[in-house]
XYZ file of C-alpha atoms in Angstrom:
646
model
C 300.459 -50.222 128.065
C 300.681 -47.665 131.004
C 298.013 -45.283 131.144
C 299.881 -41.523 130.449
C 301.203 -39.362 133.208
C 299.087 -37.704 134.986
C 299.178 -33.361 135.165
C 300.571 -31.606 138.086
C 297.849 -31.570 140.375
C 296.349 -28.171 140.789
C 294.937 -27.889 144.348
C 294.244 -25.371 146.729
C 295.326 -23.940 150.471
C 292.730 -25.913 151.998
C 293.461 -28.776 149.694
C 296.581 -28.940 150.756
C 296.062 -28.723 154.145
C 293.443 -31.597 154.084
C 296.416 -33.792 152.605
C 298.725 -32.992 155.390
C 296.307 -33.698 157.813
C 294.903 -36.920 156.402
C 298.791 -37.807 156.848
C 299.289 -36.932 160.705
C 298.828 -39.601 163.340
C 296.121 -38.566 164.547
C 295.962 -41.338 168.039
C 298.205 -39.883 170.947
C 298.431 -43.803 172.385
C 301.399 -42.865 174.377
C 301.654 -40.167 176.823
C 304.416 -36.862 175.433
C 305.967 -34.577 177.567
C 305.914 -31.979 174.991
C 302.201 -32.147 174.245
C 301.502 -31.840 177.892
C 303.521 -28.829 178.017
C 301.687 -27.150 175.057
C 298.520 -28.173 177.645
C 299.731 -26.421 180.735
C 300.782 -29.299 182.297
C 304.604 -30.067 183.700
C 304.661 -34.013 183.825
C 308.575 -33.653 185.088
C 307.415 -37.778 185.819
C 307.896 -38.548 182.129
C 311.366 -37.277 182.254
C 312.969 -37.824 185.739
C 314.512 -39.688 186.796
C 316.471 -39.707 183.138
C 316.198 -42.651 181.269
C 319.440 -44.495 180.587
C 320.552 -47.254 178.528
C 321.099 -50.377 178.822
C 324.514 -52.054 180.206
C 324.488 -54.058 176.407
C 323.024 -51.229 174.355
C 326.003 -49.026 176.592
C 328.688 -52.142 175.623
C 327.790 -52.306 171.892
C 327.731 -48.878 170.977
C 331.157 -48.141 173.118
C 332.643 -50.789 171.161
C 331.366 -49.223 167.892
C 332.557 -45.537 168.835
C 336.166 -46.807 169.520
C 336.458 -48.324 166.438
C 335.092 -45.167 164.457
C 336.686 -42.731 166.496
C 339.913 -44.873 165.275
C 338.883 -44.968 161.484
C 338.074 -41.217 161.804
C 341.285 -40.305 163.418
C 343.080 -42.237 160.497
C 341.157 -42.229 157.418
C 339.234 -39.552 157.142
C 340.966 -35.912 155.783
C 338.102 -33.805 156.575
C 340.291 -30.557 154.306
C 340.267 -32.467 151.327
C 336.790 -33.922 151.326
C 335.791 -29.518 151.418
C 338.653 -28.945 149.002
C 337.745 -31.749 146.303
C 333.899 -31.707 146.909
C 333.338 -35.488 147.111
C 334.015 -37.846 150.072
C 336.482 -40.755 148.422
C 335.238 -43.939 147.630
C 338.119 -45.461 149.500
C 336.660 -43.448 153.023
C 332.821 -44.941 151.765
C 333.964 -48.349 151.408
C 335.810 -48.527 154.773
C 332.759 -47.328 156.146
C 331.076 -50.234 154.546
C 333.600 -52.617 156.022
C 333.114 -51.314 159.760
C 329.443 -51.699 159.239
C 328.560 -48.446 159.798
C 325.641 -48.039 157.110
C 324.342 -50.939 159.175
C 323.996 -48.568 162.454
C 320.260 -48.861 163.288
C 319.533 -52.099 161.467
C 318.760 -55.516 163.151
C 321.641 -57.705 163.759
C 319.220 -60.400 161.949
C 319.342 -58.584 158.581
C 323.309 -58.009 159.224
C 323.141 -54.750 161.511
C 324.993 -53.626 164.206
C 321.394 -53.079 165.979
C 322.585 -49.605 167.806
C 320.432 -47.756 170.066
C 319.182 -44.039 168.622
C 321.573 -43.186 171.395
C 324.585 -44.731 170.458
C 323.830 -43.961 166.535
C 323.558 -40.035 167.152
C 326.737 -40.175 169.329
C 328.272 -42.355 166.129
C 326.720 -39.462 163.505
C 328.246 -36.814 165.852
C 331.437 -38.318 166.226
C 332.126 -38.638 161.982
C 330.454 -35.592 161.301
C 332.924 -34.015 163.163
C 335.748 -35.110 161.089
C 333.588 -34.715 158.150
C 330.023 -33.334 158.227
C 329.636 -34.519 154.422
C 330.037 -38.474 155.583
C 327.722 -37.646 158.799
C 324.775 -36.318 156.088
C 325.716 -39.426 153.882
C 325.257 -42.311 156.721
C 322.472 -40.213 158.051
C 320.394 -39.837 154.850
C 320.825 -43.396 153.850
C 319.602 -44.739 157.850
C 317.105 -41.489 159.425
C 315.053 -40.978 155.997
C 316.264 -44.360 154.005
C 315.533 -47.058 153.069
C 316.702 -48.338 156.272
C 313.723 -46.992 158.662
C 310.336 -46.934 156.544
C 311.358 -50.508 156.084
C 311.665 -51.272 159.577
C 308.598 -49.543 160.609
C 306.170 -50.527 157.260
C 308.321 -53.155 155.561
C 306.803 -56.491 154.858
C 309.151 -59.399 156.202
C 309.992 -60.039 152.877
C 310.972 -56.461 151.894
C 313.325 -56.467 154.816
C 315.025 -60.076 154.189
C 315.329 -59.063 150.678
C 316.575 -55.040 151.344
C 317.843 -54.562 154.525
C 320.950 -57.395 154.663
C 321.871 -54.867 151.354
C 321.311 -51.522 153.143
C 323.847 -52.985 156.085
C 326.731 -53.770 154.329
C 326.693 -53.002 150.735
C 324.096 -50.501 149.561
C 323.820 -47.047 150.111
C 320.160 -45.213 150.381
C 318.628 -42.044 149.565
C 315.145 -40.401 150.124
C 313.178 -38.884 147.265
C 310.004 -36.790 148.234
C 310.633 -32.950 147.064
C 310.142 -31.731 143.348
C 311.606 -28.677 141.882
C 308.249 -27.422 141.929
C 306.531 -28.905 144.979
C 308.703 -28.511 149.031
C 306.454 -28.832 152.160
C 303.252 -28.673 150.011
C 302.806 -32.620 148.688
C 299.348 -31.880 147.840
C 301.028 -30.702 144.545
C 302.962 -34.048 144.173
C 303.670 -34.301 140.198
C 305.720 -37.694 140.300
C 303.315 -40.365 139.263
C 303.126 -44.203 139.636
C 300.740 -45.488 137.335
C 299.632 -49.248 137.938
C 300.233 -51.466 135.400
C 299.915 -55.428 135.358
C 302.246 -56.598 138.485
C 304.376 -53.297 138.375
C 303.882 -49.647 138.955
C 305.267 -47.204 136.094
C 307.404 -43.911 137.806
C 307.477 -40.454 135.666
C 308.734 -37.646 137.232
C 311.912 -35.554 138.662
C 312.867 -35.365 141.835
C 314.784 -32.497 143.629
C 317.944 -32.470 146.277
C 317.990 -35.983 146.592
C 320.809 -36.203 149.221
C 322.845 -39.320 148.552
C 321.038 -39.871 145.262
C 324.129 -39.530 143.089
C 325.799 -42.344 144.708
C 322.712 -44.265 146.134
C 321.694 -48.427 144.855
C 318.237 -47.810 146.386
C 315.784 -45.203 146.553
C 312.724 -44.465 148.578
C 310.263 -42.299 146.379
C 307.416 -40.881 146.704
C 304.754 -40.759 143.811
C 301.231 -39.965 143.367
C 299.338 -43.375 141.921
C 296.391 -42.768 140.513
C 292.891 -43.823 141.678
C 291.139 -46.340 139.265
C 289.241 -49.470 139.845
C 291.254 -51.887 142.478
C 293.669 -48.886 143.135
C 292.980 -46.451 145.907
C 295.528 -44.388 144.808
C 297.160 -41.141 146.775
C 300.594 -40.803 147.324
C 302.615 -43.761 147.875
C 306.103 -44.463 148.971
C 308.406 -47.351 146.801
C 312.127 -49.028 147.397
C 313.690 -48.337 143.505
C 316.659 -49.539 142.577
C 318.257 -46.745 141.532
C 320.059 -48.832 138.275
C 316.798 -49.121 137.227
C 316.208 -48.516 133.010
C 314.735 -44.732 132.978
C 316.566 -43.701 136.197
C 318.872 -40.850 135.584
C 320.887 -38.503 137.873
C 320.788 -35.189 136.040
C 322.815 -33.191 137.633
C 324.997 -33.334 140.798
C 323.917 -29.663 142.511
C 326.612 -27.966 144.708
C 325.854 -25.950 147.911
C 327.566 -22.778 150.111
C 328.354 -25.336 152.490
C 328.232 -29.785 152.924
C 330.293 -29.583 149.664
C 331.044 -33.390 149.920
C 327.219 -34.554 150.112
C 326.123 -36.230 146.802
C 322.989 -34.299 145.998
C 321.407 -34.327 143.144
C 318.424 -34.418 140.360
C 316.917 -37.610 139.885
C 314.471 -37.920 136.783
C 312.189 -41.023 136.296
C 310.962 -41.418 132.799
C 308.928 -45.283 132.325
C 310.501 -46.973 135.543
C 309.117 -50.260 136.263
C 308.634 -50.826 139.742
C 307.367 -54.142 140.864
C 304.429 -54.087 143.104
C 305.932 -55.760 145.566
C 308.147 -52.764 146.398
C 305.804 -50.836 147.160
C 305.928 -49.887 150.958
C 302.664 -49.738 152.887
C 299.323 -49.967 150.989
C 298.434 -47.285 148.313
C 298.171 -43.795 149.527
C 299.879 -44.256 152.909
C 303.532 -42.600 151.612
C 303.151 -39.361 153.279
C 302.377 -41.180 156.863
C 305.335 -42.945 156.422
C 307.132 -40.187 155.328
C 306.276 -38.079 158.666
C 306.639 -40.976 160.887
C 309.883 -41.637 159.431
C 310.994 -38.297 160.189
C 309.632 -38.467 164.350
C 313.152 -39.872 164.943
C 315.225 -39.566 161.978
C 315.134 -35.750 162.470
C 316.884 -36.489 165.591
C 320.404 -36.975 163.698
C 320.304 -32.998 162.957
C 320.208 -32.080 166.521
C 323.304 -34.789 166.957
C 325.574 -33.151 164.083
C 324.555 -29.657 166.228
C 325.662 -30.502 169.241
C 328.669 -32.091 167.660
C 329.293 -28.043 166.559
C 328.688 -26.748 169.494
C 331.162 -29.276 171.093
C 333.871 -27.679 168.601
C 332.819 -24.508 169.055
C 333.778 -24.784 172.698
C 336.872 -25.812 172.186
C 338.203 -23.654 169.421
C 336.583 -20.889 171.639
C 338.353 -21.821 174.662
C 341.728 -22.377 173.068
C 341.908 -19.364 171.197
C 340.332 -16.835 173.239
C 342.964 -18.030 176.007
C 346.086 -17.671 173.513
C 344.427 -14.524 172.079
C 345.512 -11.110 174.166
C 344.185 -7.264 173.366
C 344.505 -4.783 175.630
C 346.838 -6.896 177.796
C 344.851 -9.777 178.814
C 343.516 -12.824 176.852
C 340.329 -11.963 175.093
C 338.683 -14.203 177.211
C 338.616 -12.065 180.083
C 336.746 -9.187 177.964
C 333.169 -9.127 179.174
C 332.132 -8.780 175.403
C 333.960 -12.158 174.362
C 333.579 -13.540 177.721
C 329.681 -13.202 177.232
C 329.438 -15.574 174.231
C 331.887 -17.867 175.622
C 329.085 -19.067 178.245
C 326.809 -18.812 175.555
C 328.395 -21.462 173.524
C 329.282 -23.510 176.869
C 325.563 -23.150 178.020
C 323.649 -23.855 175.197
C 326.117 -26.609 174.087
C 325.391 -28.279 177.161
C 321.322 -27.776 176.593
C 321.329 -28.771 173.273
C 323.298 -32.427 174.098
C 320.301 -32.318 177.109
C 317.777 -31.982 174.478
C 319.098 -34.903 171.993
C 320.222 -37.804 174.812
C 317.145 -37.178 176.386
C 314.794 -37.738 173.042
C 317.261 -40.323 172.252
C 316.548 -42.484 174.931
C 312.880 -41.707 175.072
C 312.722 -42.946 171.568
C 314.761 -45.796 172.406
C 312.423 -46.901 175.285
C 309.210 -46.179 173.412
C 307.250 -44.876 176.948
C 306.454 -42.177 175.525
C 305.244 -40.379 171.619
C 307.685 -38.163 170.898
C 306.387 -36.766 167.557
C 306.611 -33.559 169.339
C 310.011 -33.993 171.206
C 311.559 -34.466 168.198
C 310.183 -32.157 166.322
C 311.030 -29.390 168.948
C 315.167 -30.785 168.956
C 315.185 -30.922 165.838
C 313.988 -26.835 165.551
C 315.796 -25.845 168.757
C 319.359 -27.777 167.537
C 319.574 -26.312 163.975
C 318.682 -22.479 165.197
C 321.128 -22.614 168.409
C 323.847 -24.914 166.123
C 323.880 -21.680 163.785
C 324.053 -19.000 166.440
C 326.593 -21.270 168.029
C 329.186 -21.368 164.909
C 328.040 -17.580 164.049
C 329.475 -16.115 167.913
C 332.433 -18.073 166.984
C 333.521 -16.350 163.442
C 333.000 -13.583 165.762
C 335.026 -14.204 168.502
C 338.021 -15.698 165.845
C 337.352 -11.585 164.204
C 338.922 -11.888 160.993
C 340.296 -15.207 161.410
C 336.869 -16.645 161.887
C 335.585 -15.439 158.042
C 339.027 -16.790 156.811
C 338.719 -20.217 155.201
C 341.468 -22.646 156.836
C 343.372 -22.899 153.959
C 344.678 -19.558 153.859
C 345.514 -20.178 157.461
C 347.319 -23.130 157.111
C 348.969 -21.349 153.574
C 350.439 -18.369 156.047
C 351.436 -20.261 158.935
C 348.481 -20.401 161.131
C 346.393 -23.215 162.593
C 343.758 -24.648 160.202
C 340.816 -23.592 161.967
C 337.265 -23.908 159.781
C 335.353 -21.678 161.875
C 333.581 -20.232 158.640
C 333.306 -23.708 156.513
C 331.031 -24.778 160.339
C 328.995 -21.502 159.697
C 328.204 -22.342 156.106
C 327.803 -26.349 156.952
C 325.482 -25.514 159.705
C 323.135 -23.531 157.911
C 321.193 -25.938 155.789
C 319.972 -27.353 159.392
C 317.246 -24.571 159.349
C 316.036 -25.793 156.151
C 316.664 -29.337 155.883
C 314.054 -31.966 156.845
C 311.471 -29.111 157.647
C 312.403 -25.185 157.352
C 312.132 -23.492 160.538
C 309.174 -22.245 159.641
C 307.361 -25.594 158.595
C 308.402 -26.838 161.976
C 306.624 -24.077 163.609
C 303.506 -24.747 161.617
C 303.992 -29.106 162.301
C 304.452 -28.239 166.010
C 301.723 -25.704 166.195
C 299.102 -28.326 165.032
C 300.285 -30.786 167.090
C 300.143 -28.153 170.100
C 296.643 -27.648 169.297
C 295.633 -30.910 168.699
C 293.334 -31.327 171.893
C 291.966 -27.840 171.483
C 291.104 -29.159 167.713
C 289.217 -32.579 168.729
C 287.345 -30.986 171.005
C 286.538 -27.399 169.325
C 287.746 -27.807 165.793
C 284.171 -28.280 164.528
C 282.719 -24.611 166.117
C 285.221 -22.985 163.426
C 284.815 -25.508 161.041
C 282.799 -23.444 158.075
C 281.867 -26.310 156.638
C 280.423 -28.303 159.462
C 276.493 -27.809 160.110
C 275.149 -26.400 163.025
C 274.500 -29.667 164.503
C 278.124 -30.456 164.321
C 278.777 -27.376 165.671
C 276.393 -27.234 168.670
C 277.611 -31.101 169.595
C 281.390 -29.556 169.761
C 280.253 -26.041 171.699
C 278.737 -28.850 174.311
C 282.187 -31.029 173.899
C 284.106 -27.590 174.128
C 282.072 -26.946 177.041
C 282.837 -29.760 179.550
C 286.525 -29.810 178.070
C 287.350 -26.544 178.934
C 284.850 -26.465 182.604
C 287.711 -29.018 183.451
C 290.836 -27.687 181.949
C 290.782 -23.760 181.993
C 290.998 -23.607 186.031
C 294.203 -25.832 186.040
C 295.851 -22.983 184.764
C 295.334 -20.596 187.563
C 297.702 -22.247 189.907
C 299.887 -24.735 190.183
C 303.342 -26.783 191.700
C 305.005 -23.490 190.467
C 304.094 -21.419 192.894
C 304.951 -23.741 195.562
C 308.481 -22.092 197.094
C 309.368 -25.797 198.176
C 308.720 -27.738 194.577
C 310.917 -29.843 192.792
C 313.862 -29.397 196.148
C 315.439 -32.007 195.109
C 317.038 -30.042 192.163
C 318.636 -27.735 194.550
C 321.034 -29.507 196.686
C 323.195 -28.492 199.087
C 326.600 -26.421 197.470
C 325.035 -26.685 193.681
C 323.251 -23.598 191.927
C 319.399 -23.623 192.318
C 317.619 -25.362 189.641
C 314.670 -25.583 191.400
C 313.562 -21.981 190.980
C 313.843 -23.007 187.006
C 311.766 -25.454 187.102
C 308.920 -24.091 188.521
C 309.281 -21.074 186.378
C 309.087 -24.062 183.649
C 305.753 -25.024 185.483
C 304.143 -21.658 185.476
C 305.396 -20.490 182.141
C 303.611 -23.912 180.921
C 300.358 -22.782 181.824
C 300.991 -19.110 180.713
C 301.714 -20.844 177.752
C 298.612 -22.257 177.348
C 296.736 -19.656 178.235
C 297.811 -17.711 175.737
C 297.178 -20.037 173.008
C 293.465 -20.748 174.341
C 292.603 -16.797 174.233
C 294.507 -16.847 171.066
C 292.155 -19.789 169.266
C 289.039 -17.491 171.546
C 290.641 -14.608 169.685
C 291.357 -15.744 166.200
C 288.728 -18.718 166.305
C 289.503 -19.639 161.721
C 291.994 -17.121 161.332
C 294.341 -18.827 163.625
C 296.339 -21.017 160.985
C 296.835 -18.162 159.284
C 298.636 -16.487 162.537
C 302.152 -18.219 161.617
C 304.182 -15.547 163.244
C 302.025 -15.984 166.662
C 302.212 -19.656 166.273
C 306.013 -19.964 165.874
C 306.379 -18.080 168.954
C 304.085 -19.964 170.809
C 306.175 -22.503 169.653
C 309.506 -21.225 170.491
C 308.600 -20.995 173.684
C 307.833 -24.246 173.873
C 311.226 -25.579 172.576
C 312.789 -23.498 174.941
C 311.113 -24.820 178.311
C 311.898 -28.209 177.084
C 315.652 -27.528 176.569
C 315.557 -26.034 180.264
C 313.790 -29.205 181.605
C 316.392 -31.330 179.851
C 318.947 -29.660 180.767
C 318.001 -29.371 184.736
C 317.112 -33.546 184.469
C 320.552 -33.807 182.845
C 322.621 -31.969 185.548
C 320.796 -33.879 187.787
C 321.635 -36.993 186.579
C 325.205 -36.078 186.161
C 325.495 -35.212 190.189
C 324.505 -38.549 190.521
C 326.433 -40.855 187.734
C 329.510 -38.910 186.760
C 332.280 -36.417 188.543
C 331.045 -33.257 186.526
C 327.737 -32.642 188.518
C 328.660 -29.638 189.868
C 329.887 -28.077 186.619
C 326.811 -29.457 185.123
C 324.639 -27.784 187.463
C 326.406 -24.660 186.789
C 326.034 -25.034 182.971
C 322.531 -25.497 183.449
C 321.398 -22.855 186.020
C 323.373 -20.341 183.426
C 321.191 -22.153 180.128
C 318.126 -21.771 182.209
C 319.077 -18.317 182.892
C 319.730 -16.984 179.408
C 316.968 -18.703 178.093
C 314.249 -17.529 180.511
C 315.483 -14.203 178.927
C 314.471 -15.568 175.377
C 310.791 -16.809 176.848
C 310.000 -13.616 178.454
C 310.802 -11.532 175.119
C 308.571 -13.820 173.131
C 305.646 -13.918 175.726
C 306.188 -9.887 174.880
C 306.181 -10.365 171.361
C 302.882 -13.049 171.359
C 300.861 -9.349 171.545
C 303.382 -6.474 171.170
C 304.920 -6.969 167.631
C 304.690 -5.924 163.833
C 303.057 -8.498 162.318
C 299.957 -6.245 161.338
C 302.785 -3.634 159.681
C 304.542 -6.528 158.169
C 301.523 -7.666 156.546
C 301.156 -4.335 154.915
C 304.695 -4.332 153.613
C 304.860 -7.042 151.699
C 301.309 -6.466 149.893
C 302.732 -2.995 149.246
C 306.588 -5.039 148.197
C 304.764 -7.956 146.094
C 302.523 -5.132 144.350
C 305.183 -2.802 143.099
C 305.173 -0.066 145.245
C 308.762 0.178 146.651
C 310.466 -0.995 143.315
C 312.130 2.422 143.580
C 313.580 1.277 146.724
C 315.820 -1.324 144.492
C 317.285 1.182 142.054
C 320.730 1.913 142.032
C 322.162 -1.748 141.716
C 323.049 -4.567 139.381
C 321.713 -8.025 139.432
C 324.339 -10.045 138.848
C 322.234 -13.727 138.624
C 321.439 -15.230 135.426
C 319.204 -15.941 132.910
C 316.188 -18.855 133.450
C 312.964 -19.728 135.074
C 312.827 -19.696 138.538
C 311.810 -23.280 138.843
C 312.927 -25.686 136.189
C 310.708 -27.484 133.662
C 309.466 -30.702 135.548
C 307.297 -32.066 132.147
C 308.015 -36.051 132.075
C 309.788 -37.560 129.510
C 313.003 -39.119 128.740
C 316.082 -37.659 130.364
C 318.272 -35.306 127.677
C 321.123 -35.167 130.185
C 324.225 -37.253 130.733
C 323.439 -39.364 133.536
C 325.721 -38.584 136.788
C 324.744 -41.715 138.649
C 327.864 -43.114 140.366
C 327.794 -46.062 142.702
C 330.538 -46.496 144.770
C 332.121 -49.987 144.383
């Protein structure tokens, strides 16, 4: 018999951290663009010239994107799929047929084999006509079973799951709890060993695609015992499994075709040989999952921002006040080139990740990290200036539109689809924190012991002399550098084209600004830094936004020389570059002139009571119930909702 589930683990902050971090890769084998920024250091080499594709990887995905754009164009009713909620199994099963869940799998296990280049053009292109199917295919291939198999998958995991994955069988992801988000140190699901099988007890939260999904990758705590290391531990489940039930399908303010739902395992057997990776290795191949399957979020954004443009263009031109279009108002006219700017930065930002992942040069951990935080905070402000520049059309759903004569337009249903970017697959503020500690990584191996309070003094007088010839080495590369050079980078500035030059070597300076500022910071701070989130996620907005404005400047620059829109390109960058250089220099402000001490005060003086008087005068109109749902194992009491599409 199985031994009996084991009780929510009760750990604390630095518990929890020590989890996390035992999951990071902690080897930078490859050289990163991003982490060199962090460092000071502008290695434009890793970037330009732009990488490119190949002339088969360019012929097979062009061939895919005509026949989608075609199936889009045809089958898909994007109003219906919002009106009805649910994406029709008829629309699913033609996207079987064109082999579509098959997008990044190996032509050997019945793939199409697609570049990440060519499969976030494909995600952007039906999440367009649907954003509902683009979160389906992408939860079943970014976080799927599709990818952990390819990169941990025995050869006899992928014969026997991936030819299924391709054609037939749709995927989901199972990692958060009701109870437990970016914290897995507090894990609850358990899979206790048991003969030749593992035994699964638990619930799982938001399980995008788990309503409809065959197979499941979940995550589950195994316990240690003798011939088990134990830790948490990542399994392919097939999701008709005995003690596998889908307790509820949850509905959201926006994505209202994505099949969501609860997911509660009560005495699944799950043969050993499922298991993916050794014992205690799920949360490494949960994160290195993620370093390119976040990169379909930054795709479905600049999808947006595509449509954004265009709506924006079209209707600000047939739109007149004041007796000329609304386009020509310097108040409209002003987010116009936002949306045109920053659309064209954030399609830099994901073609050039995409084909650094697809090349493998570089570790882009960070890159995608950063396109993935950049993508789904612009995305948003992207779809929010255009509600605002439709005025009361733009908060108007496009069914009253289309019921009083108007165009359809679903400027508001983009808003509301958009903003589960900022949350999915890392919050905002997660990604801050992830980046952050990958930013400070070489500050860490080097120092990390002289504000370790647990490390003797030995330790810590071998890392002050570590520290020592580190920092005798690094610290004066930040004085000067190719920035202040009037001349660098000239080739960015050629004759009749705006001046991206001068942007890049504010890139260069701001780079090593950058990193000064985090060094006095960690001089500053030494322990307390981690708890400096606020600091940190500036540090690494600024960070995000110098790589945008190098992609985008290696972009237009590739575009002068491959396509007839260089010169518009150029434009579109030099006004990204300019707009955003306006963002860095408010932040650099706001690294040592901002509230954050006040703040702090607030909320002890909110959490303890003392402004409850401040919330009198209103009515709370949610309902009764915990505020997190009762997790305890056991059999499911619920109707099960599973429903596999045939």
């Amino acid at each position: 018999m199985s031994a009996p589930p084991l009780k929510k683990p009760v750990v604390t902050e630095r518990e929890a951290r020590q989890v996390a971090e035992a999951a990071r890769e902690r080897d930078w084998r490859k050289p990163s663009f991003a982490k060199e920024l962090f460092l000071g250091r502008f290695r434009l080499d890793l970037i330009h010239p732009h990488p490119l594709p190949t002339d088969e990887a360019v012929r097979r995905g062009e061939q895919f994107l005509t026949k989608l754009r075609a199936f889009c164009e045809t089958q898909v009713d994007g109003a219906l799929i919002e009106r009805e909620a649910r994406i029709p199994d008829e629309v699913i099963n033609g996207l079987k047929e064109l082999g579509a869940l098959g997008m990044k799998i190996d032509p050997k296990y019945g793939g199409l084999g697609l570049t990440q280049v060519y499969y976030n053009k494909a995600l952007a292109l039906v999440g367009s006509a649907s954003p509902a199917i683009g979160v389906l295919l992408s939860a079943h291939q970014s976080i799927g079973v599709p990818q952990p198999l390819k990169l941990f998958g025995t050869p006899e995991q992928k014969q026997k799951f991936l030819p299924r994955c391709a054609r037939t069988d749709i995927s989901a992801f199972l990692l958060t709890e009701p109870d437990v988000g970016s914290d897995p140190a507090r894990l609850a699901t358990t899979a206790v060993p048991d003969g030749d099988d593992y035994v699964l007890d638990g619930v799982k939260l938001w399980t995008t695609n788990g309503v409809v999904a065959d197979l499941l990758v979940v995550m589950a705590r195994v316990p240690s015992s003798e011939g088990h290391k134990g830790g948490i531990t990542a399994f392919v489940v097939e999701a008709d499994s005995p003690g596998v039930t889908v307790e509820n399908r949850n509905a959201f303010m926006g994505l209202r075709g994505i099949e969501n739902g609860v997911t509660r395992f009560h005495q699944v057997r799950v043969p050993a040989a499922n298991r993916v990776g050794p014992e205690g290795a799920g949360l490494k191949i949960a994160l290195t999952t993620l370093n390119t399957g976040r990169l379909s979020l930054p795709a479905s954004c600049a999808a947006a921002g595509k449509w954004c443009l265009k709506i924006a263009r079209e209707w600000s031109a047939a739109r007149e006040q004041w007796g000329k279009p609304i386009a020509h108002h310097e108040a409209v006219g002003s987010k116009i080139s936002f949306i045109a700017a920053t659309t064209f930065a954030l399609e830099a930002v994901l073609d050039l990740s995409s084909q650094m992942a697809d090349e493998d040069r570089n570790d882009i951990r960070i890159e995608g990290a950063l396109a993935k935080l950049f993508a789904s905070e612009m995305g948003w402000r992207l779809a929010d200036e255009l509600v605002q520049i439709r005025g009361g059309r733009g908060f108007e759903t496009a069914d009253s539109l289309r019921a009083r004569g108007e165009r359809a337009v679903p400027a508001e249903q983009m808003l509301r689809d958009l903003r589960i970017n900022r949350i999915f697959e890392g919050s905002t503020e997660i990604m801050h924190l992830l980046i952050a500690r990958e930013a400070v990584d070489a500050h860490l191996s080097v120092a990390g012991d002289l504000i370790d309070p647990e490390k003797s003094l030995s330790d810590k007088a071998r890392a002050g002399a570590n520290a020592g010839v580190f920092y005798a080495k690094w610290l004066p590369k930040l004085v000067a550098g190719t920035g202040q050079l009037p001349r660098a980078y000239a080739e960015f500035h050629p004759a009749g084209h705006p001046d991206l030059s001068a942007h890049l070597r504010y890139v260069e300076r701001s780079a090593r600004k950058l990193a000064r500022s985090t060094f006095y910071a960690m001089s500053r701070w030494q322990g307390r830094m981690e708890t400096k989130q606020c600091f940190l996620g500036r540090i690494v907005d600024i960070g995000a936004e110098l790589f945008a404005m190098s992609a985008a400047c290696v972009r237009a620059e590739l575009l002068r020389g491959t396509e007839e829109h260089g010169r518009e390109a150029y434009q579109l960058a030099d006004v990204f570059c300019r707009q955003s250089r306006l963002r860095v220099e408010e932040l650099f402000g706001r690294l040592w002139s901002n509230t954050d001490d006040v703040d702090r005060k607030v909320v002890k003086g909110v959490l303890g009571g003392a402004y409850e008087w401040l919330e009198q005068g209103v009515i709370d109109p949610s309902g009764d119930g915990p505020w997190i749902a009762d997790t305890t194992p056991g059999a499911s009491e619920k109707d099960n909702v599973h429903r596999p599409i045939r």
